[in-house]
PDB file of C-alpha atoms and ligand atoms in Angstrom:
ATOM      1  CA  MET O   1       9.894  11.559 -16.729  1.00 96.00           C
ATOM      2  CA  ARG O   2       6.626  10.141 -15.360  1.00 98.00           C
ATOM      3  CA  ILE O   3       7.228   8.347 -12.079  1.00 98.00           C
ATOM      4  CA  ASP O   4       4.514   6.594 -10.074  1.00 98.00           C
ATOM      5  CA  LEU O   5       5.863   5.137  -6.821  1.00 99.00           C
ATOM      6  CA  HIS O   6       2.831   3.349  -5.373  1.00 98.00           C
ATOM      7  CA  ALA O   7       0.786   0.644  -7.099  1.00 98.00           C
ATOM      8  CA  HIS O   8      -0.881  -2.615  -6.075  1.00 98.00           C
ATOM      9  CA  SER O   9      -1.287  -5.884  -7.967  1.00 98.00           C
ATOM     10  CA  ASN O  10      -3.351  -8.949  -7.082  1.00 98.00           C
ATOM     11  CA  ALA O  11      -0.428 -10.033  -4.912  1.00 98.00           C
ATOM     12  CA  SER O  12      -2.386  -7.890  -2.415  1.00 98.00           C
ATOM     13  CA  ASP O  13      -5.589  -5.924  -2.940  1.00 98.00           C
ATOM     14  CA  GLY O  14      -5.146  -4.713  -6.520  1.00 98.00           C
ATOM     15  CA  THR O  15      -6.997  -6.425  -9.377  1.00 98.00           C
ATOM     16  CA  ASP O  16      -4.262  -6.518 -12.073  1.00 98.00           C
ATOM     17  CA  THR O  17      -1.791  -9.367 -12.098  1.00 98.00           C
ATOM     18  CA  PRO O  18       1.785  -8.095 -11.725  1.00 98.00           C
ATOM     19  CA  ALA O  19       2.288  -8.603 -15.484  1.00 98.00           C
ATOM     20  CA  GLU O  20      -0.915  -6.694 -16.248  1.00 98.00           C
ATOM     21  CA  LEU O  21       0.263  -3.893 -13.979  1.00 98.00           C
ATOM     22  CA  VAL O  22       3.500  -3.635 -15.976  1.00 98.00           C
ATOM     23  CA  ALA O  23       1.475  -3.495 -19.211  1.00 98.00           C
ATOM     24  CA  ALA O  24      -0.808  -0.849 -17.696  1.00 98.00           C
ATOM     25  CA  ALA O  25       2.240   1.224 -16.678  1.00 98.00           C
ATOM     26  CA  VAL O  26       3.519   1.135 -20.270  1.00 98.00           C
ATOM     27  CA  ALA O  27       0.063   2.063 -21.565  1.00 97.00           C
ATOM     28  CA  ALA O  28      -0.081   4.964 -19.108  1.00 97.00           C
ATOM     29  CA  GLY O  29       3.207   6.264 -20.495  1.00 97.00           C
ATOM     30  CA  LEU O  30       5.100   5.823 -17.250  1.00 98.00           C
ATOM     31  CA  ASP O  31       8.917   5.768 -17.116  1.00 98.00           C
ATOM     32  CA  VAL O  32       8.991   4.359 -13.589  1.00 98.00           C
ATOM     33  CA  VAL O  33       6.448   2.329 -11.642  1.00 98.00           C
ATOM     34  CA  ALA O  34       6.863   0.914  -8.123  1.00 99.00           C
ATOM     35  CA  LEU O  35       5.082  -2.303  -7.161  1.00 99.00           C
ATOM     36  CA  THR O  36       4.129  -1.843  -3.517  1.00 98.00           C
ATOM     37  CA  ASP O  37       1.788  -4.616  -2.414  1.00 98.00           C
ATOM     38  CA  HIS O  38       0.628  -4.775   1.190  1.00 98.00           C
ATOM     39  CA  ASP O  39       3.060  -6.746   3.355  1.00 98.00           C
ATOM     40  CA  THR O  40       4.333  -8.921   0.521  1.00 98.00           C
ATOM     41  CA  VAL O  41       6.900  -9.125  -2.274  1.00 98.00           C
ATOM     42  CA  SER O  42       5.208 -12.098  -3.933  1.00 98.00           C
ATOM     43  CA  GLY O  43       4.458 -10.131  -7.127  1.00 98.00           C
ATOM     44  CA  HIS O  44       8.063  -9.068  -7.742  1.00 98.00           C
ATOM     45  CA  VAL O  45       9.208 -12.026  -9.821  1.00 98.00           C
ATOM     46  CA  GLU O  46       6.265 -11.936 -12.239  1.00 98.00           C
ATOM     47  CA  ALA O  47       6.528  -8.156 -12.583  1.00 98.00           C
ATOM     48  CA  ALA O  48      10.277  -8.364 -13.272  1.00 98.00           C
ATOM     49  CA  GLU O  49       9.722 -11.077 -15.904  1.00 98.00           C
ATOM     50  CA  ALA O  50       7.100  -8.888 -17.560  1.00 98.00           C
ATOM     51  CA  VAL O  51       9.586  -5.989 -17.698  1.00 98.00           C
ATOM     52  CA  HIS O  52      12.290  -8.231 -19.170  1.00 98.00           C
ATOM     53  CA  ALA O  53       9.787  -9.369 -21.834  1.00 97.00           C
ATOM     54  CA  LEU O  54       8.932  -5.812 -22.988  1.00 97.00           C
ATOM     55  CA  PRO O  55       9.768  -4.973 -26.580  1.00 95.00           C
ATOM     56  CA  SER O  56      13.173  -3.374 -27.218  1.00 92.00           C
ATOM     57  CA  GLY O  57      12.979   0.369 -26.893  1.00 89.00           C
ATOM     58  CA  SER O  58      10.673   0.133 -23.871  1.00 93.00           C
ATOM     59  CA  ARG O  59      11.834   2.516 -21.215  1.00 93.00           C
ATOM     60  CA  LEU O  60       9.815   1.318 -18.224  1.00 98.00           C
ATOM     61  CA  THR O  61      11.743   0.860 -14.969  1.00 98.00           C
ATOM     62  CA  LEU O  62      10.223  -1.244 -12.186  1.00 99.00           C
ATOM     63  CA  VAL O  63      11.010  -0.317  -8.595  1.00 99.00           C
ATOM     64  CA  PRO O  64      10.327  -3.309  -6.348  1.00 99.00           C
ATOM     65  CA  GLY O  65       8.778  -2.347  -3.023  1.00 99.00           C
ATOM     66  CA  ALA O  66       6.099  -3.083  -0.458  1.00 98.00           C
ATOM     67  CA  GLU O  67       3.648  -1.221   1.773  1.00 98.00           C
ATOM     68  CA  LEU O  68       3.880  -2.229   5.403  1.00 98.00           C
ATOM     69  CA  SER O  69       0.948  -2.169   7.787  1.00 98.00           C
ATOM     70  CA  CYS O  70       1.980  -0.216  10.872  1.00 98.00           C
ATOM     71  CA  GLN O  71       0.332   1.189  13.966  1.00 98.00           C
ATOM     72  CA  VAL O  72       1.351   3.785  16.532  1.00 97.00           C
ATOM     73  CA  GLY O  73      -0.716   4.821  19.538  1.00 95.00           C
ATOM     74  CA  GLY O  74      -3.673   2.884  18.113  1.00 95.00           C
ATOM     75  CA  ILE O  75      -3.544   4.732  14.801  1.00 97.00           C
ATOM     76  CA  SER O  76      -3.014   2.571  11.712  1.00 97.00           C
ATOM     77  CA  MET O  77      -0.592   3.880   9.109  1.00 98.00           C
ATOM     78  CA  HIS O  78       1.234   2.572   6.051  1.00 98.00           C
ATOM     79  CA  LEU O  79       4.950   2.635   5.370  1.00 98.00           C
ATOM     80  CA  LEU O  80       6.191   2.293   1.811  1.00 99.00           C
ATOM     81  CA  ALA O  81       9.548   0.549   1.441  1.00 99.00           C
ATOM     82  CA  TYR O  82      11.599   0.563  -1.756  1.00 99.00           C
ATOM     83  CA  LEU O  83      14.563  -1.405  -3.054  1.00 99.00           C
ATOM     84  CA  PHE O  84      15.199  -3.422   0.113  1.00 99.00           C
ATOM     85  CA  ASP O  85      16.750  -6.875   0.047  1.00 98.00           C
ATOM     86  CA  PRO O  86      13.701  -9.168   0.046  1.00 98.00           C
ATOM     87  CA  ALA O  87      15.769 -11.980   1.579  1.00 98.00           C
ATOM     88  CA  GLU O  88      16.918  -9.989   4.618  1.00 98.00           C
ATOM     89  CA  PRO O  89      15.532 -12.232   7.392  1.00 98.00           C
ATOM     90  CA  ALA O  90      14.254  -9.789  10.049  1.00 98.00           C
ATOM     91  CA  PHE O  91      12.176  -7.763   7.617  1.00 98.00           C
ATOM     92  CA  ALA O  92      11.004 -10.872   5.746  1.00 98.00           C
ATOM     93  CA  ALA O  93       9.833 -12.390   9.049  1.00 98.00           C
ATOM     94  CA  GLU O  94       7.868  -9.255   9.919  1.00 98.00           C
ATOM     95  CA  ARG O  95       6.052  -9.289   6.548  1.00 98.00           C
ATOM     96  CA  GLU O  96       5.251 -12.961   7.062  1.00 98.00           C
ATOM     97  CA  LEU O  97       3.842 -12.232  10.540  1.00 98.00           C
ATOM     98  CA  VAL O  98       1.469  -9.542   9.222  1.00 97.00           C
ATOM     99  CA  ARG O  99       0.402 -11.689   6.252  1.00 97.00           C
ATOM    100  CA  THR O 100      -0.384 -14.650   8.485  1.00 97.00           C
ATOM    101  CA  ASP O 101      -2.418 -12.527  10.880  1.00 98.00           C
ATOM    102  CA  ARG O 102      -4.405 -11.186   7.925  1.00 98.00           C
ATOM    103  CA  PHE O 103      -5.991 -14.671   7.598  1.00 98.00           C
ATOM    104  CA  ARG O 104      -7.131 -14.814  11.238  1.00 98.00           C
ATOM    105  CA  ARG O 105      -8.436 -11.286  11.015  1.00 98.00           C
ATOM    106  CA  GLY O 106     -10.098 -11.801   7.625  1.00 98.00           C
ATOM    107  CA  ARG O 107     -12.055 -14.743   8.998  1.00 98.00           C
ATOM    108  CA  ALA O 108     -13.086 -12.695  12.058  1.00 98.00           C
ATOM    109  CA  ILE O 109     -14.288  -9.815   9.861  1.00 98.00           C
ATOM    110  CA  VAL O 110     -16.339 -12.196   7.703  1.00 98.00           C
ATOM    111  CA  GLU O 111     -17.867 -13.631  10.921  1.00 98.00           C
ATOM    112  CA  ARG O 112     -18.768 -10.104  12.087  1.00 98.00           C
ATOM    113  CA  CYS O 113     -20.290  -9.255   8.702  1.00 98.00           C
ATOM    114  CA  ARG O 114     -22.426 -12.415   8.880  1.00 98.00           C
ATOM    115  CA  GLU O 115     -23.597 -11.520  12.401  1.00 98.00           C
ATOM    116  CA  LEU O 116     -24.595  -8.160  10.982  1.00 98.00           C
ATOM    117  CA  GLY O 117     -26.679  -9.834   8.304  1.00 98.00           C
ATOM    118  CA  ALA O 118     -24.338  -9.826   5.287  1.00 98.00           C
ATOM    119  CA  GLU O 119     -24.436 -13.167   3.501  1.00 98.00           C
ATOM    120  CA  ILE O 120     -20.796 -13.508   2.586  1.00 98.00           C
ATOM    121  CA  SER O 121     -18.426 -16.386   3.310  1.00 98.00           C
ATOM    122  CA  TRP O 122     -14.728 -16.919   3.965  1.00 98.00           C
ATOM    123  CA  GLU O 123     -14.561 -19.239   0.908  1.00 98.00           C
ATOM    124  CA  GLN O 124     -15.904 -16.390  -1.230  1.00 98.00           C
ATOM    125  CA  VAL O 125     -13.326 -13.970   0.168  1.00 98.00           C
ATOM    126  CA  GLN O 126     -10.568 -16.489  -0.458  1.00 98.00           C
ATOM    127  CA  ARG O 127     -11.735 -16.926  -4.046  1.00 98.00           C
ATOM    128  CA  ILE O 128     -11.659 -13.141  -4.525  1.00 98.00           C
ATOM    129  CA  ALA O 129      -8.269 -12.732  -2.860  1.00 98.00           C
ATOM    130  CA  GLY O 130      -6.652 -15.735  -4.598  1.00 97.00           C
ATOM    131  CA  ASP O 131      -3.033 -15.892  -3.519  1.00 96.00           C
ATOM    132  CA  GLY O 132      -3.065 -12.194  -2.601  1.00 97.00           C
ATOM    133  CA  SER O 133      -2.284 -10.813   0.854  1.00 96.00           C
ATOM    134  CA  VAL O 134      -5.909 -10.828   2.108  1.00 97.00           C
ATOM    135  CA  GLY O 135      -7.442  -7.573   3.299  1.00 98.00           C
ATOM    136  CA  ARG O 136     -10.584  -5.526   3.773  1.00 98.00           C
ATOM    137  CA  PRO O 137     -10.833  -4.586   0.069  1.00 98.00           C
ATOM    138  CA  HIS O 138     -11.380  -8.284  -0.776  1.00 98.00           C
ATOM    139  CA  ILE O 139     -14.110  -8.474   1.858  1.00 98.00           C
ATOM    140  CA  ALA O 140     -15.524  -5.236   0.447  1.00 98.00           C
ATOM    141  CA  SER O 141     -15.696  -6.930  -2.965  1.00 98.00           C
ATOM    142  CA  ALA O 142     -17.563  -9.840  -1.345  1.00 98.00           C
ATOM    143  CA  LEU O 143     -20.030  -7.358   0.163  1.00 98.00           C
ATOM    144  CA  VAL O 144     -20.522  -5.862  -3.312  1.00 98.00           C
ATOM    145  CA  GLU O 145     -21.125  -9.358  -4.781  1.00 98.00           C
ATOM    146  CA  ALA O 146     -23.667 -10.058  -2.029  1.00 98.00           C
ATOM    147  CA  GLY O 147     -25.470  -6.814  -2.841  1.00 98.00           C
ATOM    148  CA  VAL O 148     -24.880  -5.378   0.623  1.00 98.00           C
ATOM    149  CA  VAL O 149     -23.135  -2.266  -0.720  1.00 98.00           C
ATOM    150  CA  GLU O 150     -22.810  -0.861  -4.222  1.00 98.00           C
ATOM    151  CA  THR O 151     -19.093  -0.192  -4.418  1.00 97.00           C
ATOM    152  CA  VAL O 152     -15.898  -1.211  -2.611  1.00 97.00           C
ATOM    153  CA  SER O 153     -15.543   2.264  -1.249  1.00 96.00           C
ATOM    154  CA  ASP O 154     -19.135   2.153   0.119  1.00 98.00           C
ATOM    155  CA  ALA O 155     -18.013  -0.732   2.340  1.00 98.00           C
ATOM    156  CA  PHE O 156     -15.500   1.548   4.102  1.00 98.00           C
ATOM    157  CA  THR O 157     -18.024   3.198   6.391  1.00 97.00           C
ATOM    158  CA  ALA O 158     -18.675   2.950  10.151  1.00 97.00           C
ATOM    159  CA  GLU O 159     -21.487   0.540   9.296  1.00 98.00           C
ATOM    160  CA  TRP O 160     -19.031  -1.987   7.841  1.00 98.00           C
ATOM    161  CA  LEU O 161     -15.269  -1.994   7.320  1.00 98.00           C
ATOM    162  CA  ALA O 162     -13.912   1.472   8.098  1.00 97.00           C
ATOM    163  CA  ASN O 163     -11.323   1.725  10.870  1.00 96.00           C
ATOM    164  CA  GLY O 164     -13.344   1.266  14.075  1.00 95.00           C
ATOM    165  CA  GLY O 165     -16.432   0.285  12.046  1.00 97.00           C
ATOM    166  CA  ARG O 166     -18.911  -2.354  13.168  1.00 98.00           C
ATOM    167  CA  ALA O 167     -17.172  -5.154  11.286  1.00 98.00           C
ATOM    168  CA  ASP O 168     -13.601  -3.913  11.607  1.00 98.00           C
ATOM    169  CA  VAL O 169     -11.183  -6.248  13.367  1.00 98.00           C
ATOM    170  CA  ARG O 170      -7.581  -5.217  13.800  1.00 97.00           C
ATOM    171  CA  LYS O 171      -4.597  -7.135  12.495  1.00 97.00           C
ATOM    172  CA  HIS O 172      -1.035  -7.271  13.715  1.00 97.00           C
ATOM    173  CA  GLU O 173       0.637  -4.005  12.689  1.00 97.00           C
ATOM    174  CA  THR O 174       4.275  -3.067  13.226  1.00 97.00           C
ATOM    175  CA  ASP O 175       5.554  -0.118  15.237  1.00 98.00           C
ATOM    176  CA  PRO O 176       6.562   2.298  12.461  1.00 98.00           C
ATOM    177  CA  ALA O 177       9.875   3.404  14.012  1.00 98.00           C
ATOM    178  CA  ALA O 178      10.909  -0.250  14.274  1.00 98.00           C
ATOM    179  CA  ALA O 179       9.702  -0.779  10.699  1.00 98.00           C
ATOM    180  CA  VAL O 180      11.721   2.213   9.457  1.00 98.00           C
ATOM    181  CA  ARG O 181      14.858   0.777  11.073  1.00 98.00           C
ATOM    182  CA  ARG O 182      14.147  -2.681   9.665  1.00 98.00           C
ATOM    183  CA  VAL O 183      13.658  -1.331   6.135  1.00 98.00           C
ATOM    184  CA  ARG O 184      16.954   0.566   6.420  1.00 98.00           C
ATOM    185  CA  ALA O 185      18.719  -2.513   7.787  1.00 98.00           C
ATOM    186  CA  ALA O 186      17.521  -4.368   4.688  1.00 98.00           C
ATOM    187  CA  GLY O 187      19.038  -1.647   2.478  1.00 99.00           C
ATOM    188  CA  GLY O 188      15.645  -0.152   1.645  1.00 99.00           C
ATOM    189  CA  VAL O 189      14.231   3.361   1.583  1.00 99.00           C
ATOM    190  CA  PRO O 190      11.179   4.049   3.827  1.00 99.00           C
ATOM    191  CA  VAL O 191       8.507   6.569   2.816  1.00 99.00           C
ATOM    192  CA  PHE O 192       5.389   7.364   4.829  1.00 98.00           C
ATOM    193  CA  ALA O 193       2.328   6.531   2.641  1.00 98.00           C
ATOM    194  CA  HIS O 194      -0.568   9.032   2.540  1.00 98.00           C
ATOM    195  CA  PRO O 195       0.174  10.542   6.004  1.00 98.00           C
ATOM    196  CA  GLY O 196      -2.732  13.008   5.697  1.00 98.00           C
ATOM    197  CA  ALA O 197      -5.466  10.620   4.518  1.00 97.00           C
ATOM    198  CA  VAL O 198      -8.046  11.736   7.063  1.00 94.00           C
ATOM    199  CA  LYS O 199     -10.907  10.034   5.251  1.00 90.00           C
ATOM    200  CA  ARG O 200      -9.409   6.658   6.182  1.00 91.00           C
ATOM    201  CA  GLY O 201      -9.415   7.448   9.925  1.00 92.00           C
ATOM    202  CA  HIS O 202      -7.164   9.161  12.415  1.00 95.00           C
ATOM    203  CA  THR O 203      -3.799  10.371  11.161  1.00 96.00           C
ATOM    204  CA  VAL O 204      -0.610  10.648  13.196  1.00 97.00           C
ATOM    205  CA  SER O 205       0.735  13.918  14.606  1.00 97.00           C
ATOM    206  CA  ASP O 206       3.642  15.911  13.205  1.00 98.00           C
ATOM    207  CA  GLN O 207       5.594  14.841  16.293  1.00 98.00           C
ATOM    208  CA  VAL O 208       5.241  11.194  15.284  1.00 98.00           C
ATOM    209  CA  ILE O 209       6.480  12.056  11.793  1.00 98.00           C
ATOM    210  CA  ALA O 210       9.428  13.928  13.313  1.00 98.00           C
ATOM    211  CA  ASP O 211      10.233  10.882  15.448  1.00 98.00           C
ATOM    212  CA  LEU O 212      10.114   8.671  12.348  1.00 98.00           C
ATOM    213  CA  ALA O 213      12.414  11.090  10.550  1.00 98.00           C
ATOM    214  CA  ALA O 214      14.852  10.718  13.454  1.00 98.00           C
ATOM    215  CA  ALA O 215      14.556   6.919  13.104  1.00 98.00           C
ATOM    216  CA  GLY O 216      15.540   7.109   9.437  1.00 98.00           C
ATOM    217  CA  LEU O 217      12.413   7.893   7.435  1.00 99.00           C
ATOM    218  CA  ALA O 218      13.409   9.149   3.966  1.00 99.00           C
ATOM    219  CA  GLY O 219      10.277  10.725   2.553  1.00 99.00           C
ATOM    220  CA  LEU O 220       6.612  11.652   2.720  1.00 99.00           C
ATOM    221  CA  GLU O 221       4.034  10.770   0.098  1.00 98.00           C
ATOM    222  CA  VAL O 222       2.379  14.127  -0.500  1.00 98.00           C
ATOM    223  CA  ASP O 223       0.549  14.053  -3.843  1.00 98.00           C
ATOM    224  CA  HIS O 224      -2.045  11.385  -3.176  1.00 98.00           C
ATOM    225  CA  VAL O 225      -5.732  11.102  -4.070  1.00 97.00           C
ATOM    226  CA  ASP O 226      -6.721  11.049  -0.378  1.00 97.00           C
ATOM    227  CA  HIS O 227      -4.949  14.354   0.421  1.00 98.00           C
ATOM    228  CA  ASP O 228      -6.740  17.679   0.135  1.00 97.00           C
ATOM    229  CA  GLU O 229      -4.913  20.885  -0.789  1.00 97.00           C
ATOM    230  CA  GLN O 230      -4.383  21.815   2.857  1.00 97.00           C
ATOM    231  CA  ALA O 231      -2.814  18.447   3.697  1.00 97.00           C
ATOM    232  CA  ARG O 232      -0.477  18.729   0.719  1.00 98.00           C
ATOM    233  CA  THR O 233       0.683  22.215   1.698  1.00 98.00           C
ATOM    234  CA  HIS O 234       1.197  21.204   5.307  1.00 98.00           C
ATOM    235  CA  LEU O 235       3.092  18.000   4.481  1.00 98.00           C
ATOM    236  CA  THR O 236       5.312  19.787   1.953  1.00 98.00           C
ATOM    237  CA  GLY O 237       6.360  22.268   4.670  1.00 98.00           C
ATOM    238  CA  LEU O 238       6.872  19.526   7.230  1.00 98.00           C
ATOM    239  CA  ALA O 239       9.027  17.481   4.832  1.00 98.00           C
ATOM    240  CA  ALA O 240      11.222  20.517   4.146  1.00 98.00           C
ATOM    241  CA  GLU O 241      11.597  21.145   7.878  1.00 98.00           C
ATOM    242  CA  LEU O 242      12.593  17.524   8.545  1.00 98.00           C
ATOM    243  CA  GLY O 243      14.870  17.127   5.517  1.00 98.00           C
ATOM    244  CA  LEU O 244      12.618  14.499   3.855  1.00 98.00           C
ATOM    245  CA  PHE O 245      11.895  14.255   0.133  1.00 98.00           C
ATOM    246  CA  THR O 246       8.293  14.188  -1.075  1.00 98.00           C
ATOM    247  CA  THR O 247       6.659  11.831  -3.545  1.00 98.00           C
ATOM    248  CA  GLY O 248       3.471  11.713  -5.581  1.00 98.00           C
ATOM    249  CA  SER O 249       1.781   8.448  -6.481  1.00 98.00           C
ATOM    250  CA  SER O 250      -1.490   6.998  -7.642  1.00 98.00           C
ATOM    251  CA  ASP O 251      -1.883   4.146  -5.107  1.00 98.00           C
ATOM    252  CA  TYR O 252      -3.442   2.301  -8.046  1.00 98.00           C
ATOM    253  CA  HIS O 253      -5.553  -0.766  -7.125  1.00 98.00           C
ATOM    254  CA  GLY O 254      -6.812  -1.710 -10.606  1.00 98.00           C
ATOM    255  CA  SER O 255     -10.610  -1.791 -10.787  1.00 96.00           C
ATOM    256  CA  ARG O 256     -10.964  -1.912  -6.990  1.00 96.00           C
ATOM    257  CA  LYS O 257     -10.446   1.865  -6.849  1.00 96.00           C
ATOM    258  CA  THR O 258     -11.194   4.633  -9.290  1.00 96.00           C
ATOM    259  CA  VAL O 259      -7.743   6.241  -9.285  1.00 97.00           C
ATOM    260  CA  ARG O 260      -5.756   5.809 -12.529  1.00 98.00           C
ATOM    261  CA  LEU O 261      -2.150   4.714 -12.784  1.00 98.00           C
ATOM    262  CA  GLY O 262       0.055   7.834 -13.100  1.00 98.00           C
ATOM    263  CA  GLU O 263      -2.697  10.138 -11.822  1.00 98.00           C
ATOM    264  CA  HIS O 264      -0.129  11.558  -9.402  1.00 98.00           C
ATOM    265  CA  THR O 265       3.597  11.424 -10.033  1.00 98.00           C
ATOM    266  CA  THR O 266       6.946  12.011  -8.343  1.00 98.00           C
ATOM    267  CA  ASP O 267       9.474  14.680  -9.209  1.00 98.00           C
ATOM    268  CA  PRO O 268      12.635  13.147 -10.825  1.00 98.00           C
ATOM    269  CA  ALA O 269      14.837  14.895  -8.226  1.00 98.00           C
ATOM    270  CA  ALA O 270      13.017  13.102  -5.387  1.00 98.00           C
ATOM    271  CA  TYR O 271      13.333   9.799  -7.269  1.00 98.00           C
ATOM    272  CA  GLU O 272      17.085  10.413  -7.603  1.00 98.00           C
ATOM    273  CA  GLN O 273      17.311  10.904  -3.836  1.00 98.00           C
ATOM    274  CA  LEU O 274      15.455   7.660  -3.290  1.00 98.00           C
ATOM    275  CA  LEU O 275      17.820   5.777  -5.638  1.00 98.00           C
ATOM    276  CA  ALA O 276      20.882   7.312  -3.969  1.00 98.00           C
ATOM    277  CA  GLN O 277      19.796   5.901  -0.579  1.00 98.00           C
ATOM    278  CA  ALA O 278      18.952   2.359  -1.741  1.00 98.00           C
ATOM    279  CA  THR O 279      21.429  -0.477  -1.250  1.00 98.00           C
ATOM    280  CA  GLY O 280      19.204  -3.566  -0.948  1.00 98.00           C
ATOM    281  CA  ALA O 281      18.061  -4.089  -4.533  1.00 98.00           C
ATOM    282  CA  GLU O 282      18.338  -2.567  -8.007  1.00 98.00           C
ATOM    283  CA  PRO O 283      15.544  -1.066 -10.099  1.00 98.00           C
ATOM    284  CA  ILE O 284      14.564  -3.442 -12.917  1.00 98.00           C
ATOM    285  CA  THR O 285      14.818  -2.497 -16.570  1.00 97.00           C
ATOM    286  CA  ARG O 286      14.474  -4.459 -19.744  1.00 93.00           C
TER     287      ARG O 286
HETATM  288  P1  LIG G   1      -6.335  -3.714   5.298  1.00 92.40           P
HETATM  289  O1  LIG G   1      -4.954  -3.693   4.713  1.00 92.40           O
HETATM  290  O2  LIG G   1      -6.991  -5.042   5.189  1.00 92.40           O
HETATM  291  O3  LIG G   1      -6.416  -3.124   6.667  1.00 92.40           O
HETATM  292  O4  LIG G   1      -7.195  -2.758   4.342  1.00 92.40           O
HETATM  293  C1  LIG G   1      -6.693  -1.484   4.060  1.00 92.40           C
HETATM  294  C2  LIG G   1      -6.899  -1.174   2.591  1.00 92.40           C
HETATM  295  O5  LIG G   1      -8.268  -0.850   2.394  1.00 92.40           O
HETATM  296  C3  LIG G   1      -6.137   0.029   2.091  1.00 92.40           C
HETATM  297  O6  LIG G   1      -4.887  -0.354   1.599  1.00 92.40           O
HETATM  298  C4  LIG G   1      -7.005   0.496   0.967  1.00 92.40           C
HETATM  299  O7  LIG G   1      -6.735  -0.249  -0.198  1.00 92.40           O
HETATM  300  C5  LIG G   1      -8.395   0.158   1.418  1.00 92.40           C
HETATM  301  N1  LIG G   1      -9.107   1.294   2.026  1.00 92.40           N
HETATM  302  C6  LIG G   1      -8.905   1.846   3.249  1.00 92.40           C
HETATM  303  N2  LIG G   1      -9.757   2.877   3.461  1.00 92.40           N
HETATM  304  C7  LIG G   1     -10.521   2.957   2.343  1.00 92.40           C
HETATM  305  C8  LIG G   1     -11.603   3.808   1.939  1.00 92.40           C
HETATM  306  N3  LIG G   1     -12.062   4.768   2.733  1.00 92.40           N
HETATM  307  N4  LIG G   1     -12.133   3.602   0.703  1.00 92.40           N
HETATM  308  C9  LIG G   1     -11.683   2.624  -0.097  1.00 92.40           C
HETATM  309  N5  LIG G   1     -10.672   1.795   0.238  1.00 92.40           N
HETATM  310  C10 LIG G   1     -10.104   1.957   1.428  1.00 92.40           C
HETATM  311 FE1  LIG G   2      -4.735  -1.268  -0.441  1.00 92.40          FE
HETATM  312 FE1  LIG G   3      -1.901   2.537   1.926  1.00 92.40          FE
HETATM  313 ZN1  LIG G   4      -1.361   1.438  -1.128  1.00 92.40          ZN
END
């Protein structure tokens, strides 16, 4: 079983449409792929239709999810949520709040970039983002188009868009303990995304992770491209201590990042634990 529990479509900052992502998952030989766009479920319907349209004999299962933007003590972090009821009102309202604030903040970042001499525009960013939940990667693509930086990842430096960088502006981000409870209340399963991704900025302490476990966190994403060997070892031990399962995922973003779908995968036993805890939605098969 090849299980990848973290992937983005152009419903947020990935470059594949949800249907293309499903096709890419089949091509990558995956048995399970989770669609986890930032703060939105808007890709779910198209992805589900693509799965239903697969040829008979296809064994791909789609796990509908999302990745919530959270913040604790000034440190940004991401919470993956799987198989929640997308119609549950409190959680839906929170996603809407973050998505709406992304527009205000996106405009402010573009303004900052222009003050700093980058000739990009909000119209350009909107064209790049389309209907997707707008974020810094879209602005990074605009900076690449304008010739300011060479790659999307080159835009994530202190000079431009990195956390605390010259052109970084914060968005509304949920308290993660509240988010964990909200995901559970919607029947979903919350997993802390890339908790040891130090290259993205500050990471939270083990105490914060323990507090989230007490609030109902189910798992930690351990095998992730942004984790070094030391982070993986540490997080594996911490998860065992706290009774959390661990996952591995690509965090695929199409051509906006270099990581390949299925580059990291989740153990079937951890996936079974995830399924056993979910009551808000069903995985989607042909
Ligand atoms: P936002 O959601 O607008 O705050 O942007 C965060 C997104 O930017 C993450 O989900 C990643 O896709 C991307 N990102 C964050 N840090 C980096 C980095 N160092 N290199 C490349 N992409 C990054
Ligand atoms: Fe992203
Ligand atoms: Fe993330
Ligand atoms: Zn992600």
